C-alpha positions as a Python dict, from the first residue, in 0.01 Angstrom:
ca = {
    (1, 'M'): (0, 0, 0),
    (2, 'I'): (-97, 246, 240),
    (3, 'P'): (-115, 618, 64),
    (4, 'I'): (155, 833, 223),
    (5, 'H'): (-43, 1077, 334),
    (6, 'I'): (-230, 803, 586),
    (7, 'L'): (165, 672, 620),
    (8, 'E'): (271, 1008, 723),
    (9, 'Q'): (8, 1059, 975),
    (10, 'L'): (90, 656, 1152),
    (11, 'V'): (412, 685, 1155),
    (12, 'S'): (467, 1097, 1282),
    (13, 'F'): (522, 1168, 1642),
    (14, 'T'): (222, 1234, 1798),
    (15, 'E'): (148, 1489, 2124),
    (16, 'E'): (225, 1240, 2379),
    (17, 'E'): (532, 1119, 2203),
    (18, 'M'): (646, 1481, 2192),
    (19, 'N'): (557, 1477, 2585),
    (20, 'L'): (779, 1169, 2670),
    (21, 'L'): (1029, 1282, 2389),
    (22, 'Q'): (1084, 1666, 2656),
    (23, 'G'): (1089, 1457, 2956),
    (24, 'K'): (711, 1382, 3076),
    (25, 'E'): (817, 987, 3263),
    (26, 'T'): (426, 926, 3296),
    (27, 'I'): (167, 802, 3042),
    (28, 'D'): (-166, 971, 3010),
    (29, 'K'): (-420, 766, 3119),
    (30, 'S'): (-664, 994, 3038),
    (31, 'I'): (-647, 905, 2692),
    (32, 'F'): (-740, 518, 2739),
    (33, 'A'): (-885, 467, 3100),
    (34, 'S'): (-1004, 616, 3400),
    (35, 'E'): (-734, 746, 3657),
    (36, 'L'): (-769, 467, 3925),
    (37, 'S'): (-781, 122, 3679),
    (38, 'H'): (-517, -49, 3480),
    (39, 'V'): (-789, -164, 3254),
    (40, 'I'): (-783, -10, 2946),
    (41, 'D'): (-1144, 87, 2804),
    (42, 'Y'): (-1248, 69, 2446),
    (43, 'H'): (-1514, 350, 2532),
    (44, 'Y'): (-1224, 565, 2554),
    (45, 'L'): (-1121, 440, 2214),
    (46, 'L'): (-1374, 374, 2011),
    (47, 'K'): (-1716, 577, 1918),
    (48, 'E'): (-2038, 496, 2016),
    (49, 'N'): (-2132, 166, 1812),
    (50, 'Q'): (-1782, 137, 1636),
    (51, 'M'): (-1654, -149, 1583),
    (52, 'F'): (-1293, -133, 1539),
    (53, 'S'): (-1014, 139, 1521),
    (54, 'V'): (-651, 172, 1462),
    (55, 'R'): (-419, 351, 1636),
    (56, 'K'): (-6, 368, 1661),
    (57, 'H'): (153, 233, 1967),
    (58, 'T'): (309, 541, 2199),
    (59, 'R'): (698, 511, 2160),
    (60, 'F'): (963, 672, 2385),
    (61, 'C'): (806, 504, 2707),
    (62, 'Q'): (776, 120, 2888),
    (63, 'Y'): (372, 37, 2950),
    (64, 'P'): (325, -68, 3291),
    (65, 'S'): (117, -387, 3371),
    (66, 'H'): (-230, -358, 3258),
    (67, 'R'): (-571, -543, 3061),
    (68, 'H'): (-817, -433, 2845),
    (69, 'N'): (-1121, -484, 2778),
    (70, 'Y'): (-1171, -573, 2432),
    (71, 'I'): (-993, -811, 2196),
    (72, 'E'): (-624, -646, 2059),
    (73, 'L'): (-484, -692, 1774),
    (74, 'M'): (-98, -611, 1726),
    (75, 'Y'): (88, -567, 1384),
    (76, 'V'): (461, -451, 1368),
    (77, 'Y'): (525, -221, 1097),
    (78, 'S'): (858, -215, 1168),
    (79, 'G'): (1143, -263, 1399),
    (80, 'R'): (1020, -530, 1719),
    (81, 'M'): (833, -472, 2032),
    (82, 'T'): (847, -706, 2333),
    (83, 'H'): (619, -807, 2557),
    (84, 'H'): (643, -897, 2899),
    (85, 'I'): (350, -1203, 2979),
    (86, 'N'): (287, -1459, 3269),
    (87, 'E'): (686, -1405, 3343),
    (88, 'Q'): (770, -1462, 2969),
    (89, 'D'): (912, -1210, 2759),
    (90, 'I'): (736, -1251, 2344),
    (91, 'T'): (925, -1082, 2075),
    (92, 'I'): (714, -946, 1812),
    (93, 'E'): (885, -882, 1465),
    (94, 'K'): (854, -666, 1156),
    (95, 'G'): (550, -832, 968),
    (96, 'Q'): (411, -1025, 1273),
    (97, 'L'): (136, -1038, 1448),
    (98, 'L'): (22, -1109, 1846),
    (99, 'L'): (-347, -1154, 1918),
    (100, 'L'): (-433, -1083, 2291),
    (101, 'N'): (-767, -1208, 2461),
    (102, 'Q'): (-913, -899, 2681),
    (103, 'N'): (-792, -1085, 3025),
    (104, 'I'): (-450, -1148, 2970),
    (105, 'E'): (-203, -899, 3193),
    (106, 'H'): (79, -796, 3063),
    (107, 'S'): (349, -497, 3012),
    (108, 'I'): (556, -377, 2727),
    (109, 'N'): (912, -261, 2706),
    (110, 'Y'): (1042, 94, 2557),
    (111, 'C'): (972, 136, 2174),
    (112, 'D'): (1256, 359, 1967),
    (113, 'E'): (1124, 582, 1698),
    (114, 'N'): (1154, 303, 1438),
    (115, 'D'): (955, 56, 1607),
    (116, 'I'): (619, 102, 1443),
    (117, 'I'): (381, -82, 1552),
    (118, 'F'): (-65, -37, 1503),
    (119, 'N'): (-316, -166, 1782),
    (120, 'F'): (-559, -295, 1645),
    (121, 'I'): (-904, -267, 1893),
    (122, 'I'): (-1147, -483, 1859),
    (123, 'R'): (-1521, -488, 2041),
    (124, 'P'): (-1568, -851, 2176),
    (125, 'E'): (-1912, -781, 1985),
    (126, 'Y'): (-1729, -811, 1632),
    (127, 'L'): (-1660, -1175, 1745),
    (128, 'R'): (-2019, -1288, 1789),
    (129, 'F'): (-2025, -1233, 1382),
    (130, 'L'): (-1728, -1364, 1312),
    (131, 'S'): (-1831, -1707, 1497),
    (132, 'T'): (-2175, -1754, 1289),
    (133, 'M'): (-1929, -1818, 986),
    (134, 'I'): (-1661, -2035, 1182),
    (135, 'E'): (-1746, -2399, 1105),
    (136, 'D'): (-1438, -2570, 1212),
    (137, 'E'): (-1228, -2583, 1543),
    (138, 'N'): (-915, -2471, 1490),
    (139, 'V'): (-695, -2239, 1676),
    (140, 'V'): (-783, -1924, 1615),
    (141, 'S'): (-1175, -2003, 1665),
    (142, 'K'): (-1103, -2175, 2026),
    (143, 'F'): (-894, -1827, 2062),
    (144, 'I'): (-1199, -1678, 1964),
    (145, 'F'): (-1531, -1870, 2148),
    (146, 'D'): (-1281, -1843, 2428),
    (147, 'A'): (-1295, -1462, 2428),
    (148, 'L'): (-1662, -1470, 2415),
    (149, 'Y'): (-1792, -1763, 2630),
    (150, 'S'): (-1497, -1850, 2896),
    (151, 'Y'): (-1479, -1689, 3239),
    (152, 'D'): (-1194, -1870, 3393),
    (153, 'N'): (-985, -1768, 3105),
    (154, 'D'): (-625, -1756, 3221),
    (155, 'G'): (-453, -1519, 3012),
    (156, 'E'): (-438, -1674, 2610),
    (157, 'F'): (-227, -1504, 2323),
    (158, 'L'): (-154, -1579, 1972),
    (159, 'V'): (133, -1493, 1801),
    (160, 'F'): (153, -1522, 1389),
    (161, 'K'): (471, -1528, 1266),
    (162, 'V'): (332, -1444, 888),
    (163, 'Q'): (578, -1164, 787),
    (164, 'N'): (637, -1350, 440),
    (165, 'N'): (252, -1386, 375),
    (166, 'Q'): (179, -1093, 88),
    (167, 'K'): (-184, -1149, 143),
    (168, 'V'): (-141, -1085, 523),
    (169, 'T'): (24, -780, 448),
    (170, 'S'): (-230, -645, 197),
    (171, 'Y'): (-566, -772, 418),
    (172, 'I'): (-430, -505, 739),
    (173, 'E'): (-327, -228, 477),
    (174, 'S'): (-690, -265, 378),
    (175, 'I'): (-812, -247, 704),
    (176, 'I'): (-592, 64, 817),
    (177, 'I'): (-676, 267, 464),
    (178, 'S'): (-1126, 200, 525),
    (179, 'L'): (-1049, 310, 868),
    (180, 'Y'): (-843, 613, 726),
    (181, 'E'): (-1071, 651, 434),
    (182, 'P'): (-1430, 551, 521),
    (183, 'Q'): (-1652, 433, 206),
    (184, 'L'): (-2061, 463, 240),
    (185, 'Y'): (-2102, 126, 357),
    (186, 'N'): (-1756, 120, 548),
    (187, 'D'): (-1901, -79, 843),
    (188, 'I'): (-1955, -367, 612),
    (189, 'E'): (-1652, -380, 454),
    (190, 'L'): (-1406, -373, 804),
    (191, 'K'): (-1661, -648, 934),
    (192, 'L'): (-1547, -840, 600),
    (193, 'L'): (-1167, -727, 583),
    (194, 'V'): (-1098, -819, 961),
    (195, 'G'): (-1293, -1188, 903),
    (196, 'I'): (-1046, -1230, 568),
    (197, 'L'): (-757, -1130, 778),
    (198, 'L'): (-859, -1432, 998),
    (199, 'T'): (-959, -1666, 807),
    (200, 'E'): (-586, -1625, 617),
    (201, 'L'): (-448, -1665, 952),
    (202, 'M'): (-611, -1971, 974),
    (203, 'N'): (-496, -2101, 643),
    (204, 'H'): (-125, -2135, 800),
    (205, 'P'): (-111, -2295, 1138),
    (206, 'E'): (186, -2351, 1079),
    (207, 'N'): (277, -1961, 1163),
    (208, 'I'): (96, -1976, 1475),
    (209, 'E'): (210, -2006, 1849),
    (210, 'S'): (-31, -2034, 2078),
    (211, 'Y'): (11, -1929, 2440),
    (212, 'T'): (-168, -1984, 2808),
    (213, 'G'): (-118, -1926, 3124),
    (214, 'D'): (256, -1972, 3189),
    (215, 'S'): (350, -2219, 2911),
    (216, 'Y'): (299, -2245, 2522),
    (217, 'E'): (241, -2458, 2253),
    (218, 'K'): (306, -2403, 1878),
    (219, 'I'): (18, -2571, 1669),
    (220, 'L'): (110, -2738, 1370),
    (221, 'S'): (-59, -2811, 1079),
    (222, 'S'): (-37, -3187, 1198),
    (223, 'T'): (-245, -3147, 1471),
    (224, 'I'): (-518, -2938, 1344),
}
């Protein structure tokens, strides 16, 4: 379980959210991208050599269409969120996850106070580490290898409907705690925790929906 003092930091209003509540209508792009770009850049969000970070998704606004140069894993802690991707509305409910590759274009609908979403920012370099540990091909490993080595990927993303999986919840909470209360060997711990999380997601293909381009296919265990 996430300690109260960490949870308070994650769910409290940020300065950006306070500005939006006070009538500021535009998103402050300087936080995560250059003024002329619609690509969110991990160099703005991660420290040098940092592989991961987590930030609370900004509420009280609609995010315009954008891309990012990192792998994004979004976890709905409470409420819900809706993305518009490839002319589809994809709604992620409480306890579910969305994994986006670094090429995909998407916008995000308005989130209100009860919609608490954690954005995990993952450098592509981490996937090289993870790929060395994956032997069998499945929908998650295919996503990882495509993100690393495919230059014509037309926008793949995965939805994990794992709201009843207590292991997934526990691993996500451990990652958040490790990020906010780093220990001596924090980088090693985070690499292992994210690897264990993805392994648990791979173990339940019946709960994965895989989308690519303008179509989607629900991946069933019998097809893996």
